[in-house]
Amino acid sequence: MTEHPVTGRRLGFFTRLLDDAPPAERYRLAAEQIAHAERHGFDTAWVAQHHFSATEGGLPAPLVLLAHVAAKTSRIRLGTGIITLPLEHPVRVAEDTAVLDQLSGGRLEVGVGSGGTPSSFAAFGRESAERAALYAEHLAVLVNAWSGGDLGGGNRLYPAAPRLLGAVWEATFSVGGGERAGRAGNGLMLSRTQPRPKDAPGLTLAEIQRPIVDAYYEHLPAGAAPRIMASRTAFVADTREEALRYAETGLARAVRHFELSGFPVPADGGIERLIAAFDVHVGTPDDVIASLRADPTLDRVTDLVFQVHSVDPPHPRILRSIELLATEVAPALGWAPPSPDGLSAANTSPSPSLHRRN
C-alpha cells in the first residue's frame, strides 16, 4: 500500500451544542467556545447538525450559526460536521455555502454525510432506507453547482464558489465510504467512536478505522493531497479527579444513547471501563497525551479535532479544556500554533498547519 506522507496536521475544536441550557444560550456558548479556541491558536472549528432532538444535538441549521460565528472571529476556519445531505436541497446548500464562504473570507469547510436519526427523515418526506442513494445524488448536484455547471434552465450558481470544491469532507463509518471519499479527492472524516461489530466486540477504534483509512489512501488520485480528520473525545482538567468526576456524570447520561446506537455497554467495571469502551481521552494533560499517543490512527491524519462529548462538562470547564489542549496536549503531539502575524497553513484550505516534530 502506498501512502502520501503526512507532513503536518491542523488542530480543531468540535461541538454538538449540548450545553445544559436553552437554545439561545447554547448558541451563545458555542460561539464563545469557538472564539476562545481561535484565541488559543486552534486552526478549525466544527459544528454538527441534528434535527428535532435537543439531547442528540442542539443545532438544525449549522450554516446559520457559522455565519454568526464568522462575524465574531477572523482567522479560524469554520466547518460543518456534518450537513445531513439527504435531507437538504443541494442547490440551496450550494447557495448558502457560497454566501457564507464570501462572508467569512473564504474560511468555510463543508463536511457532509448521509447520517442522521432515522426518524428525522419522515419530517422531510424522505425514507431513511434511501439515504445512500439520496446522498450520492445530492452530492453530485452540489459539486456541479460549485463547479459552475448548469443547474437547469441555464441557471448557474451565484455567487460562484469553485474554492469549495477543495473544501469538501465526507463522514463515514465504512470502508466503502473511505473508498468514495478517496476516489473523489475529498476529505475523510472519522468519528470519535464507533459501534463494535457483534462478532468482534473487543476491537479497538484504531482497528476499526484502519481499513477505512487504508481504503481512502488506496483510492486517492495520484498527486492528490490527503485530508483525513480524526475527531476524538478529549476532556482535559487540572486534576484527574476533576476530570473523572465530570466523565462519570456525562458518560452515565450517555449510556442509554450508546445502547440505542448499537454500542455494547459494559455491565460493570465502573467509569474506567466506560472510558475505554467509548474511546474517551480524559484526565490531566499528561493523561490525555499518553492516551492519544496510544492511538495509531492519529499518525495518519491531517486534522486532529477535539470534542468534549459525551462527557459534556459545564461551559467554564470546556473553556479550560480548550486552553490545556492548546498549551500542553497538542504541542506534545507535534502541533505548532500560528505565528504571531496570524499566518499559518490554516489560513489556506485545505493545507494543514499542524507541524510534526521528529
mmCIF file of C-alpha atoms in Angstrom:
data_model
loop_
_atom_site.group_PDB
_atom_site.id
_atom_site.type_symbol
_atom_site.label_atom_id
_atom_site.label_comp_id
_atom_site.label_asym_id
_atom_site.label_seq_id
_atom_site.Cartn_x
_atom_site.Cartn_y
_atom_site.Cartn_z
ATOM 1 C CA MET A 1 0.000 0.000 0.000
ATOM 2 C CA THR A 2 1.332 3.467 -0.947
ATOM 3 C CA GLU A 3 0.506 6.415 1.244
ATOM 4 C CA HIS A 4 1.008 10.129 0.836
ATOM 5 C CA PRO A 5 3.229 11.263 3.716
ATOM 6 C CA VAL A 6 1.538 13.342 6.387
ATOM 7 C CA THR A 7 3.769 16.357 6.902
ATOM 8 C CA GLY A 8 1.514 18.338 9.185
ATOM 9 C CA ARG A 9 -1.795 18.485 10.993
ATOM 10 C CA ARG A 10 -4.312 21.087 11.982
ATOM 11 C CA LEU A 11 -5.863 21.398 15.420
ATOM 12 C CA GLY A 12 -9.643 21.651 15.628
ATOM 13 C CA PHE A 13 -12.493 22.127 18.098
ATOM 14 C CA PHE A 14 -15.868 20.439 17.554
ATOM 15 C CA THR A 15 -19.205 20.944 19.258
ATOM 16 C CA ARG A 16 -22.625 19.318 19.032
ATOM 17 C CA LEU A 17 -24.046 22.176 21.147
ATOM 18 C CA LEU A 18 -25.124 20.055 24.088
ATOM 19 C CA ASP A 19 -24.579 22.573 26.874
ATOM 20 C CA ASP A 20 -27.200 22.303 29.613
ATOM 21 C CA ALA A 21 -29.049 25.489 28.628
ATOM 22 C CA PRO A 22 -31.938 26.805 26.484
ATOM 23 C CA PRO A 23 -31.284 27.084 22.732
ATOM 24 C CA ALA A 24 -30.261 30.743 22.598
ATOM 25 C CA GLU A 25 -27.784 30.203 25.420
ATOM 26 C CA ARG A 26 -26.405 27.061 23.737
ATOM 27 C CA TYR A 27 -25.699 29.080 20.615
ATOM 28 C CA ARG A 28 -24.074 31.889 22.590
ATOM 29 C CA LEU A 29 -21.872 29.446 24.478
ATOM 30 C CA ALA A 30 -20.822 27.662 21.285
ATOM 31 C CA ALA A 31 -19.804 30.956 19.710
ATOM 32 C CA GLU A 32 -17.820 31.842 22.827
ATOM 33 C CA GLN A 33 -16.102 28.446 22.833
ATOM 34 C CA ILE A 34 -15.096 28.799 19.180
ATOM 35 C CA ALA A 35 -13.788 32.329 19.739
ATOM 36 C CA HIS A 36 -11.834 31.012 22.737
ATOM 37 C CA ALA A 37 -10.370 28.268 20.561
ATOM 38 C CA GLU A 38 -9.318 30.857 17.980
ATOM 39 C CA ARG A 39 -7.574 32.943 20.640
ATOM 40 C CA HIS A 40 -5.617 29.853 21.664
ATOM 41 C CA GLY A 41 -4.475 29.129 18.135
ATOM 42 C CA PHE A 42 -6.887 26.401 17.019
ATOM 43 C CA ASP A 43 -6.974 26.133 13.241
ATOM 44 C CA THR A 44 -10.539 24.905 12.739
ATOM 45 C CA ALA A 45 -13.927 24.799 14.454
ATOM 46 C CA TRP A 46 -16.766 22.441 13.559
ATOM 47 C CA VAL A 47 -20.456 22.272 14.433
ATOM 48 C CA ALA A 48 -22.839 19.352 13.983
ATOM 49 C CA GLN A 49 -26.333 19.318 12.531
ATOM 50 C CA HIS A 50 -29.132 17.424 14.272
ATOM 51 C CA HIS A 51 -32.860 17.753 13.690
ATOM 52 C CA PHE A 52 -35.622 17.663 16.314
ATOM 53 C CA SER A 53 -33.609 16.333 19.292
ATOM 54 C CA ALA A 54 -32.181 18.584 21.976
ATOM 55 C CA THR A 55 -30.380 15.652 23.597
ATOM 56 C CA GLU A 56 -28.518 14.434 20.496
ATOM 57 C CA GLY A 57 -27.558 17.845 19.172
ATOM 58 C CA GLY A 58 -28.906 21.331 19.564
ATOM 59 C CA LEU A 59 -28.430 22.743 16.060
ATOM 60 C CA PRO A 60 -30.590 22.055 12.983
ATOM 61 C CA ALA A 61 -29.103 24.983 10.978
ATOM 62 C CA PRO A 62 -25.283 24.877 11.149
ATOM 63 C CA LEU A 63 -24.660 27.397 8.357
ATOM 64 C CA VAL A 64 -26.786 29.991 10.163
ATOM 65 C CA LEU A 65 -24.734 29.596 13.337
ATOM 66 C CA LEU A 66 -21.446 29.654 11.432
ATOM 67 C CA ALA A 67 -22.445 32.930 9.767
ATOM 68 C CA HIS A 68 -22.890 34.375 13.258
ATOM 69 C CA VAL A 69 -19.553 32.932 14.401
ATOM 70 C CA ALA A 70 -17.794 34.220 11.281
ATOM 71 C CA ALA A 71 -18.657 37.759 12.323
ATOM 72 C CA LYS A 72 -17.088 37.183 15.756
ATOM 73 C CA THR A 73 -13.845 35.577 14.532
ATOM 74 C CA SER A 74 -11.180 36.435 11.989
ATOM 75 C CA ARG A 75 -8.825 33.514 11.387
ATOM 76 C CA ILE A 76 -10.210 30.158 12.488
ATOM 77 C CA ARG A 77 -11.663 28.028 9.697
ATOM 78 C CA LEU A 78 -15.345 27.128 10.159
ATOM 79 C CA GLY A 79 -16.766 23.735 9.234
ATOM 80 C CA THR A 80 -19.909 21.626 9.265
ATOM 81 C CA GLY A 81 -19.567 18.231 10.852
ATOM 82 C CA ILE A 82 -21.864 17.369 9.204
ATOM 83 C CA ILE A 83 -24.666 18.610 6.965
ATOM 84 C CA THR A 84 -27.079 15.690 6.573
ATOM 85 C CA LEU A 85 -27.181 15.963 2.807
ATOM 86 C CA PRO A 86 -30.105 13.572 2.053
ATOM 87 C CA LEU A 87 -32.419 15.913 3.987
ATOM 88 C CA GLU A 88 -31.309 19.096 2.189
ATOM 89 C CA HIS A 89 -31.978 20.581 -1.229
ATOM 90 C CA PRO A 90 -28.491 20.553 -2.720
ATOM 91 C CA VAL A 91 -28.911 23.757 -4.739
ATOM 92 C CA ARG A 92 -29.893 25.610 -1.565
ATOM 93 C CA VAL A 93 -26.884 24.127 0.226
ATOM 94 C CA ALA A 94 -24.715 25.348 -2.656
ATOM 95 C CA GLU A 95 -26.176 28.861 -2.403
ATOM 96 C CA ASP A 96 -25.914 29.103 1.380
ATOM 97 C CA THR A 97 -22.357 27.771 1.487
ATOM 98 C CA ALA A 98 -21.305 30.092 -1.326
ATOM 99 C CA VAL A 99 -22.635 33.139 0.518
ATOM 100 C CA LEU A 100 -21.159 32.046 3.847
ATOM 101 C CA ASP A 101 -17.770 31.464 2.250
ATOM 102 C CA GLN A 102 -17.878 35.033 0.936
ATOM 103 C CA LEU A 103 -18.917 36.451 4.314
ATOM 104 C CA SER A 104 -16.226 34.515 6.196
ATOM 105 C CA GLY A 105 -13.409 35.495 3.858
ATOM 106 C CA GLY A 106 -13.015 32.003 2.409
ATOM 107 C CA ARG A 107 -12.883 30.185 5.747
ATOM 108 C CA LEU A 108 -15.644 27.620 5.191
ATOM 109 C CA GLU A 109 -15.093 23.839 5.248
ATOM 110 C CA VAL A 110 -18.082 21.689 4.229
ATOM 111 C CA GLY A 111 -18.480 18.333 5.921
ATOM 112 C CA VAL A 112 -21.331 16.219 4.567
ATOM 113 C CA GLY A 113 -22.744 12.801 5.313
ATOM 114 C CA SER A 114 -25.691 10.504 4.833
ATOM 115 C CA GLY A 115 -26.367 10.045 8.538
ATOM 116 C CA GLY A 116 -28.980 11.399 10.837
ATOM 117 C CA THR A 117 -31.534 9.874 13.134
ATOM 118 C CA PRO A 118 -33.775 7.586 11.027
ATOM 119 C CA SER A 119 -36.929 9.095 12.499
ATOM 120 C CA SER A 120 -35.910 12.548 11.211
ATOM 121 C CA PHE A 121 -36.373 11.528 7.585
ATOM 122 C CA ALA A 122 -40.177 11.352 7.782
ATOM 123 C CA ALA A 123 -40.480 15.071 8.516
ATOM 124 C CA PHE A 124 -38.676 15.809 5.243
ATOM 125 C CA GLY A 125 -40.742 13.359 3.216
ATOM 126 C CA ARG A 126 -37.805 11.007 2.830
ATOM 127 C CA GLU A 127 -37.174 7.371 3.657
ATOM 128 C CA SER A 128 -34.153 6.511 5.781
ATOM 129 C CA ALA A 129 -33.619 3.415 3.643
ATOM 130 C CA GLU A 130 -32.969 5.697 0.656
ATOM 131 C CA ARG A 131 -30.257 7.730 2.377
ATOM 132 C CA ALA A 132 -27.305 6.316 0.438
ATOM 133 C CA ALA A 133 -28.867 6.981 -2.965
ATOM 134 C CA LEU A 134 -30.067 10.443 -1.918
ATOM 135 C CA TYR A 135 -26.644 11.295 -0.564
ATOM 136 C CA ALA A 136 -24.887 10.381 -3.811
ATOM 137 C CA GLU A 137 -27.461 12.271 -5.893
ATOM 138 C CA HIS A 138 -27.359 15.416 -3.763
ATOM 139 C CA LEU A 139 -23.562 15.453 -3.505
ATOM 140 C CA ALA A 140 -23.313 15.289 -7.310
ATOM 141 C CA VAL A 141 -25.679 18.276 -7.643
ATOM 142 C CA LEU A 142 -23.734 20.200 -5.009
ATOM 143 C CA VAL A 143 -20.397 19.595 -6.720
ATOM 144 C CA ASN A 144 -21.888 20.530 -10.098
ATOM 145 C CA ALA A 145 -23.201 23.793 -8.644
ATOM 146 C CA TRP A 146 -19.848 24.753 -7.138
ATOM 147 C CA SER A 147 -18.205 23.809 -10.441
ATOM 148 C CA GLY A 148 -20.329 26.366 -12.286
ATOM 149 C CA GLY A 149 -22.436 23.766 -14.093
ATOM 150 C CA ASP A 150 -25.924 24.231 -15.469
ATOM 151 C CA LEU A 151 -28.494 23.748 -12.703
ATOM 152 C CA GLY A 152 -31.407 23.639 -15.125
ATOM 153 C CA GLY A 153 -32.789 26.254 -17.478
ATOM 154 C CA GLY A 154 -29.346 27.716 -17.974
ATOM 155 C CA ASN A 155 -29.088 28.754 -14.322
ATOM 156 C CA ARG A 156 -25.689 28.749 -12.616
ATOM 157 C CA LEU A 157 -24.672 29.307 -9.017
ATOM 158 C CA TYR A 158 -24.297 32.879 -7.775
ATOM 159 C CA PRO A 159 -22.044 33.760 -6.146
ATOM 160 C CA ALA A 160 -19.619 31.353 -7.808
ATOM 161 C CA ALA A 161 -17.867 29.072 -5.314
ATOM 162 C CA PRO A 162 -15.197 26.968 -7.065
ATOM 163 C CA ARG A 163 -12.972 27.116 -3.953
ATOM 164 C CA LEU A 164 -15.423 24.921 -2.079
ATOM 165 C CA LEU A 165 -14.622 22.004 -4.375
ATOM 166 C CA GLY A 166 -11.412 21.632 -2.354
ATOM 167 C CA ALA A 167 -13.156 22.052 0.992
ATOM 168 C CA VAL A 168 -15.464 19.002 0.923
ATOM 169 C CA TRP A 169 -15.242 16.403 3.706
ATOM 170 C CA GLU A 170 -17.169 13.123 3.770
ATOM 171 C CA ALA A 171 -18.087 11.440 7.054
ATOM 172 C CA THR A 172 -18.292 7.662 7.124
ATOM 173 C CA PHE A 173 -18.253 4.580 9.337
ATOM 174 C CA SER A 174 -17.473 2.241 6.442
ATOM 175 C CA VAL A 175 -14.667 1.085 4.171
ATOM 176 C CA GLY A 176 -16.899 1.857 1.197
ATOM 177 C CA GLY A 177 -17.217 5.431 2.431
ATOM 178 C CA GLY A 178 -13.440 5.691 2.673
ATOM 179 C CA GLU A 179 -13.139 4.476 -0.922
ATOM 180 C CA ARG A 180 -15.735 7.009 -2.093
ATOM 181 C CA ALA A 181 -14.081 9.975 -0.380
ATOM 182 C CA GLY A 182 -10.634 8.964 -1.612
ATOM 183 C CA ARG A 183 -11.764 8.430 -5.204
ATOM 184 C CA ALA A 184 -13.326 11.903 -5.251
ATOM 185 C CA GLY A 185 -10.258 13.506 -3.679
ATOM 186 C CA ASN A 186 -12.409 14.772 -0.805
ATOM 187 C CA GLY A 187 -11.501 14.888 2.856
ATOM 188 C CA LEU A 188 -12.300 11.892 5.071
ATOM 189 C CA MET A 189 -13.989 12.440 8.444
ATOM 190 C CA LEU A 190 -13.511 9.745 11.102
ATOM 191 C CA SER A 191 -15.846 9.544 14.093
ATOM 192 C CA ARG A 192 -14.811 9.931 17.718
ATOM 193 C CA THR A 193 -16.120 6.421 18.415
ATOM 194 C CA GLN A 194 -17.855 3.627 16.507
ATOM 195 C CA PRO A 195 -20.028 0.636 17.412
ATOM 196 C CA ARG A 196 -18.033 -2.583 17.696
ATOM 197 C CA PRO A 197 -19.035 -5.478 15.437
ATOM 198 C CA LYS A 198 -21.135 -8.030 17.305
ATOM 199 C CA ASP A 199 -18.697 -10.760 16.333
ATOM 200 C CA ALA A 200 -15.659 -8.728 17.480
ATOM 201 C CA PRO A 201 -16.662 -6.581 20.472
ATOM 202 C CA GLY A 202 -13.054 -6.264 21.637
ATOM 203 C CA LEU A 203 -11.794 -4.379 18.591
ATOM 204 C CA THR A 204 -10.166 -1.030 19.285
ATOM 205 C CA LEU A 205 -11.249 2.121 17.490
ATOM 206 C CA ALA A 206 -7.929 2.124 15.648
ATOM 207 C CA GLU A 207 -8.526 -1.415 14.418
ATOM 208 C CA ILE A 208 -11.972 -0.436 13.124
ATOM 209 C CA GLN A 209 -10.791 2.743 11.429
ATOM 210 C CA ARG A 210 -7.535 1.403 9.952
ATOM 211 C CA PRO A 211 -9.232 -0.277 6.929
ATOM 212 C CA ILE A 212 -11.271 2.883 6.287
ATOM 213 C CA VAL A 213 -8.080 4.951 6.138
ATOM 214 C CA ASP A 214 -6.365 2.265 4.036
ATOM 215 C CA ALA A 215 -9.212 2.368 1.517
ATOM 216 C CA TYR A 216 -9.065 6.156 1.378
ATOM 217 C CA TYR A 217 -5.348 6.200 0.591
ATOM 218 C CA GLU A 218 -5.638 3.363 -1.921
ATOM 219 C CA HIS A 219 -8.275 5.209 -3.962
ATOM 220 C CA LEU A 220 -6.877 8.747 -3.684
ATOM 221 C CA PRO A 221 -5.938 10.034 -7.158
ATOM 222 C CA ALA A 222 -2.232 10.307 -7.937
ATOM 223 C CA GLY A 223 -0.866 13.653 -6.805
ATOM 224 C CA ALA A 224 -3.866 14.476 -4.606
ATOM 225 C CA ALA A 225 -3.023 15.605 -1.094
ATOM 226 C CA PRO A 226 -4.764 13.550 1.622
ATOM 227 C CA ARG A 227 -7.150 15.234 4.024
ATOM 228 C CA ILE A 228 -8.102 12.979 6.928
ATOM 229 C CA MET A 229 -9.806 14.250 10.060
ATOM 230 C CA ALA A 230 -9.916 12.238 13.254
ATOM 231 C CA SER A 231 -12.446 13.505 15.749
ATOM 232 C CA ARG A 232 -11.678 12.455 19.316
ATOM 233 C CA THR A 233 -13.358 12.990 22.670
ATOM 234 C CA ALA A 234 -10.884 14.741 24.950
ATOM 235 C CA PHE A 235 -11.694 16.427 28.238
ATOM 236 C CA VAL A 236 -8.625 17.867 29.945
ATOM 237 C CA ALA A 237 -8.708 19.189 33.507
ATOM 238 C CA ASP A 238 -6.164 20.353 36.058
ATOM 239 C CA THR A 239 -6.589 17.167 38.105
ATOM 240 C CA ARG A 240 -7.573 13.642 37.137
ATOM 241 C CA GLU A 241 -10.115 13.577 39.955
ATOM 242 C CA GLU A 242 -11.948 16.562 38.500
ATOM 243 C CA ALA A 243 -11.913 15.069 35.000
ATOM 244 C CA LEU A 244 -13.216 11.709 36.211
ATOM 245 C CA ARG A 245 -15.988 13.329 38.220
ATOM 246 C CA TYR A 246 -17.408 15.033 35.133
ATOM 247 C CA ALA A 247 -16.766 11.965 32.969
ATOM 248 C CA GLU A 248 -18.684 9.734 35.350
ATOM 249 C CA THR A 249 -21.706 12.025 35.233
ATOM 250 C CA GLY A 250 -21.620 12.596 31.481
ATOM 251 C CA LEU A 251 -20.994 9.019 30.403
ATOM 252 C CA ALA A 252 -23.690 7.735 32.731
ATOM 253 C CA ARG A 253 -26.145 10.049 30.942
ATOM 254 C CA ALA A 254 -24.926 8.796 27.586
ATOM 255 C CA VAL A 255 -25.185 5.072 28.257
ATOM 256 C CA ARG A 256 -28.778 4.805 27.076
ATOM 257 C CA HIS A 257 -27.962 6.638 23.846
ATOM 258 C CA PHE A 258 -24.990 4.362 23.247
ATOM 259 C CA GLU A 259 -27.208 1.310 23.762
ATOM 260 C CA LEU A 260 -29.742 2.559 21.217
ATOM 261 C CA SER A 261 -26.895 3.226 18.760
ATOM 262 C CA GLY A 262 -25.678 -0.350 18.962
ATOM 263 C CA PHE A 263 -22.761 0.020 21.322
ATOM 264 C CA PRO A 264 -22.119 -2.867 23.714
ATOM 265 C CA VAL A 265 -22.252 -1.093 27.063
ATOM 266 C CA PRO A 266 -20.087 -2.659 29.793
ATOM 267 C CA ALA A 267 -22.204 -4.120 32.560
ATOM 268 C CA ASP A 268 -19.551 -3.477 35.203
ATOM 269 C CA GLY A 269 -16.078 -2.065 35.676
ATOM 270 C CA GLY A 270 -17.087 1.466 36.604
ATOM 271 C CA ILE A 271 -16.017 4.696 34.961
ATOM 272 C CA GLU A 272 -12.677 3.396 33.647
ATOM 273 C CA ARG A 273 -14.491 0.687 31.679
ATOM 274 C CA LEU A 274 -16.862 3.245 30.162
ATOM 275 C CA ILE A 275 -13.932 5.493 29.237
ATOM 276 C CA ALA A 276 -12.271 2.619 27.393
ATOM 277 C CA ALA A 277 -15.479 1.361 25.771
ATOM 278 C CA PHE A 278 -16.458 4.753 24.381
ATOM 279 C CA ASP A 279 -12.957 5.873 23.336
ATOM 280 C CA VAL A 280 -12.737 8.824 25.701
ATOM 281 C CA HIS A 281 -9.467 10.614 26.446
ATOM 282 C CA VAL A 282 -9.823 12.195 29.862
ATOM 283 C CA GLY A 283 -7.681 13.439 32.710
ATOM 284 C CA THR A 284 -4.743 15.781 33.167
ATOM 285 C CA PRO A 285 -2.704 16.914 30.156
ATOM 286 C CA ASP A 286 -0.218 14.098 30.789
ATOM 287 C CA ASP A 287 -3.059 11.551 30.976
ATOM 288 C CA VAL A 288 -4.569 12.711 27.703
ATOM 289 C CA ILE A 289 -1.211 12.943 25.925
ATOM 290 C CA ALA A 290 -0.413 9.352 26.870
ATOM 291 C CA SER A 291 -3.875 8.160 25.837
ATOM 292 C CA LEU A 292 -3.749 9.878 22.450
ATOM 293 C CA ARG A 293 -0.241 8.619 21.755
ATOM 294 C CA ALA A 294 -1.603 5.079 22.063
ATOM 295 C CA ASP A 295 -3.948 5.700 19.100
ATOM 296 C CA PRO A 296 -2.038 4.807 15.890
ATOM 297 C CA THR A 297 -4.739 6.306 13.682
ATOM 298 C CA LEU A 298 -3.525 9.759 14.647
ATOM 299 C CA ASP A 299 -0.182 9.160 12.899
ATOM 300 C CA ARG A 300 -2.045 9.124 9.575
ATOM 301 C CA VAL A 301 -4.347 12.141 9.847
ATOM 302 C CA THR A 302 -4.010 15.722 8.703
ATOM 303 C CA ASP A 303 -6.583 17.134 11.141
ATOM 304 C CA LEU A 304 -6.997 16.277 14.816
ATOM 305 C CA VAL A 305 -10.307 17.625 16.124
ATOM 306 C CA PHE A 306 -11.354 17.523 19.774
ATOM 307 C CA GLN A 307 -14.798 17.496 21.336
ATOM 308 C CA VAL A 308 -15.983 17.028 24.920
ATOM 309 C CA HIS A 309 -19.000 14.827 24.054
ATOM 310 C CA SER A 310 -20.183 12.644 25.720
ATOM 311 C CA VAL A 311 -18.546 13.967 28.882
ATOM 312 C CA ASP A 312 -20.242 17.345 28.387
ATOM 313 C CA PRO A 313 -18.815 19.299 31.328
ATOM 314 C CA PRO A 314 -20.101 22.805 32.098
ATOM 315 C CA HIS A 315 -19.015 25.758 29.958
ATOM 316 C CA PRO A 316 -16.158 27.042 32.180
ATOM 317 C CA ARG A 317 -14.604 23.555 32.197
ATOM 318 C CA ILE A 318 -14.888 23.369 28.391
ATOM 319 C CA LEU A 319 -13.004 26.650 28.107
ATOM 320 C CA ARG A 320 -10.310 25.356 30.448
ATOM 321 C CA SER A 321 -10.047 22.125 28.456
ATOM 322 C CA ILE A 322 -9.582 24.153 25.251
ATOM 323 C CA GLU A 323 -6.741 26.058 26.924
ATOM 324 C CA LEU A 324 -4.999 22.906 28.125
ATOM 325 C CA LEU A 325 -5.359 21.228 24.745
ATOM 326 C CA ALA A 326 -3.723 24.200 23.039
ATOM 327 C CA THR A 327 -0.976 24.891 25.568
ATOM 328 C CA GLU A 328 0.010 21.386 26.673
ATOM 329 C CA VAL A 329 -1.617 18.480 24.844
ATOM 330 C CA ALA A 330 -1.404 19.489 21.179
ATOM 331 C CA PRO A 331 2.187 20.793 21.369
ATOM 332 C CA ALA A 332 3.268 17.479 22.907
ATOM 333 C CA LEU A 333 1.748 15.751 19.858
ATOM 334 C CA GLY A 334 3.665 17.987 17.466
ATOM 335 C CA TRP A 335 1.351 20.943 16.874
ATOM 336 C CA ALA A 336 2.785 24.406 16.306
ATOM 337 C CA PRO A 337 0.381 27.317 16.874
ATOM 338 C CA PRO A 338 0.039 30.077 14.275
ATOM 339 C CA SER A 339 2.855 32.595 14.071
ATOM 340 C CA PRO A 340 2.386 35.994 15.763
ATOM 341 C CA ASP A 341 1.385 37.561 12.441
ATOM 342 C CA GLY A 342 -1.533 35.151 12.349
ATOM 343 C CA LEU A 343 -0.376 33.410 9.199
ATOM 344 C CA SER A 344 -0.396 29.652 9.100
ATOM 345 C CA ALA A 345 -1.439 26.924 6.730
ATOM 346 C CA ALA A 346 -4.806 27.036 8.457
ATOM 347 C CA ASN A 347 -5.483 30.232 6.540
ATOM 348 C CA THR A 348 -5.409 28.369 3.226
ATOM 349 C CA SER A 349 -7.739 25.426 2.745
ATOM 350 C CA PRO A 350 -7.124 22.557 2.587
ATOM 351 C CA SER A 351 -3.454 22.585 3.567
ATOM 352 C CA PRO A 352 -2.800 21.504 7.179
ATOM 353 C CA SER A 353 -0.800 23.617 9.626
ATOM 354 C CA LEU A 354 -0.019 21.226 12.421
ATOM 355 C CA HIS A 355 3.701 20.563 12.122
ATOM 356 C CA ARG A 356 5.090 17.292 13.393
ATOM 357 C CA ARG A 357 8.309 17.154 15.299
ATOM 358 C CA ASN A 358 10.521 14.153 14.730
#
